[in-house]
Amino acid sequence: MNIFLDLTWMAWTWQTATFFLVILALLVGMTAWEWASPGGGPRHGVLGLDTTRGDRLFISLLGSAFIHLGWLGLTDLPLWGGTILSLAYASAVFRWV
């Protein structure tokens, strides 16, 4: 039996599926946006470097992962609070970075 094809080790809940579908939708959406409007309009943000839409998406996803991990590790509150904080963080990154 091949252990790499046996996916029973992971708890595939609707939340897990939604998480991966949202990431997929973001990547497909950014790909379509880049195809429709190439270049991404690099801009010089508060970090002091030029970033494109893809860079800002990556920074948003990475920061959101850390926000969620911190939320899980430091609070006993529902994860929706971390998600709301991550959405605010992502909108700030796309606005000012």
One Martini backbone bead per residue (centre of mass of N, CA, C, O) as a GRO file, in nm:
protein
   97
    1MET     BB    1   0.095   0.037   0.024
    2ASN     BB    2   0.055   0.372  -0.049
    3ILE     BB    3   0.101   0.651   0.155
    4PHE     BB    4   0.054   0.891  -0.058
    5LEU     BB    5  -0.261   0.794  -0.127
    6ASP     BB    6  -0.332   0.811   0.180
    7LEU     BB    7  -0.578   1.054   0.313
    8THR     BB    8  -0.675   0.968   0.617
    9TRP     BB    9  -0.487   1.153   0.804
   10MET     BB   10  -0.682   1.379   0.716
   11ALA     BB   11  -0.912   1.627   0.814
   12TRP     BB   12  -1.178   1.653   0.594
   13THR     BB   13  -1.328   1.937   0.609
   14TRP     BB   14  -1.500   2.211   0.518
   15GLN     BB   15  -1.277   2.405   0.616
   16THR     BB   16  -1.043   2.283   0.461
   17ALA     BB   17  -1.165   2.306   0.179
   18THR     BB   18  -1.210   2.611   0.185
   19PHE     BB   19  -0.921   2.698   0.217
   20PHE     BB   20  -0.816   2.572  -0.054
   21LEU     BB   21  -1.024   2.716  -0.239
   22VAL     BB   22  -0.939   3.005  -0.177
   23ILE     BB   23  -0.650   2.982  -0.272
   24LEU     BB   24  -0.722   2.898  -0.559
   25ALA     BB   25  -0.894   3.149  -0.627
   26LEU     BB   26  -0.666   3.354  -0.590
   27LEU     BB   27  -0.474   3.240  -0.806
   28VAL     BB   28  -0.671   3.254  -1.044
   29GLY     BB   29  -0.738   3.555  -1.020
   30MET     BB   30  -0.445   3.661  -1.050
   31THR     BB   31  -0.396   3.535  -1.324
   32ALA     BB   32  -0.623   3.682  -1.476
   33TRP     BB   33  -0.528   3.968  -1.406
   34GLU     BB   34  -0.248   3.939  -1.541
   35TRP     BB   35  -0.356   3.873  -1.822
   36ALA     BB   36  -0.528   4.140  -1.855
   37SER     BB   37  -0.290   4.301  -1.664
   38PRO     BB   38   0.013   4.343  -1.709
   39GLY     BB   39   0.262   4.386  -1.427
   40GLY     BB   40   0.092   4.511  -1.162
   41GLY     BB   41   0.191   4.783  -1.080
   42PRO     BB   42   0.443   4.883  -0.953
   43ARG     BB   43   0.521   4.978  -0.608
   44HIS     BB   44   0.609   5.211  -0.350
   45GLY     BB   45   0.616   5.130  -0.026
   46VAL     BB   46   0.659   5.101   0.322
   47LEU     BB   47   0.904   4.887   0.279
   48GLY     BB   48   1.100   5.005   0.036
   49LEU     BB   49   0.965   4.840  -0.205
   50ASP     BB   50   0.886   4.681  -0.490
   51THR     BB   51   0.545   4.588  -0.572
   52THR     BB   52   0.319   4.352  -0.660
   53ARG     BB   53   0.040   4.175  -0.653
   54GLY     BB   54   0.185   3.906  -0.590
   55ASP     BB   55   0.347   4.008  -0.351
   56ARG     BB   56   0.101   4.097  -0.180
   57LEU     BB   57  -0.027   3.819  -0.164
   58PHE     BB   58   0.206   3.675  -0.025
   59ILE     BB   59   0.218   3.857   0.225
   60SER     BB   60  -0.074   3.802   0.312
   61LEU     BB   61  -0.056   3.492   0.346
   62LEU     BB   62   0.178   3.483   0.545
   63GLY     BB   63   0.057   3.670   0.763
   64SER     BB   64  -0.205   3.503   0.805
   65ALA     BB   65  -0.068   3.253   0.913
   66PHE     BB   66   0.053   3.392   1.166
   67ILE     BB   67  -0.210   3.493   1.284
   68HIS     BB   68  -0.341   3.213   1.320
   69LEU     BB   69  -0.123   3.087   1.496
   70GLY     BB   70  -0.137   3.298   1.721
   71TRP     BB   71  -0.435   3.262   1.786
   72LEU     BB   72  -0.415   2.961   1.864
   73GLY     BB   73  -0.174   2.999   2.083
   74LEU     BB   74  -0.304   3.267   2.260
   75THR     BB   75  -0.605   3.166   2.228
   76ASP     BB   76  -0.966   3.061   2.292
   77LEU     BB   77  -1.083   3.174   2.054
   78PRO     BB   78  -1.230   3.197   1.781
   79LEU     BB   79  -1.108   3.199   1.446
   80TRP     BB   80  -1.268   3.441   1.328
   81GLY     BB   81  -1.088   3.663   1.442
   82GLY     BB   82  -0.836   3.592   1.271
   83THR     BB   83  -0.976   3.629   0.999
   84ILE     BB   84  -1.049   3.927   1.029
   85LEU     BB   85  -0.759   4.021   1.078
   86SER     BB   86  -0.650   3.912   0.805
   87LEU     BB   87  -0.829   4.087   0.621
   88ALA     BB   88  -0.721   4.356   0.725
   89TYR     BB   89  -0.427   4.301   0.654
   90ALA     BB   90  -0.465   4.255   0.348
   91SER     BB   91  -0.584   4.535   0.287
   92ALA     BB   92  -0.332   4.691   0.385
   93VAL     BB   93  -0.130   4.568   0.192
   94PHE     BB   94  -0.282   4.655  -0.075
   95ARG     BB   95  -0.267   4.964   0.001
   96TRP     BB   96   0.058   5.014   0.136
   97VAL     BB   97   0.274   4.797  -0.014
   0.00000   0.00000   0.00000
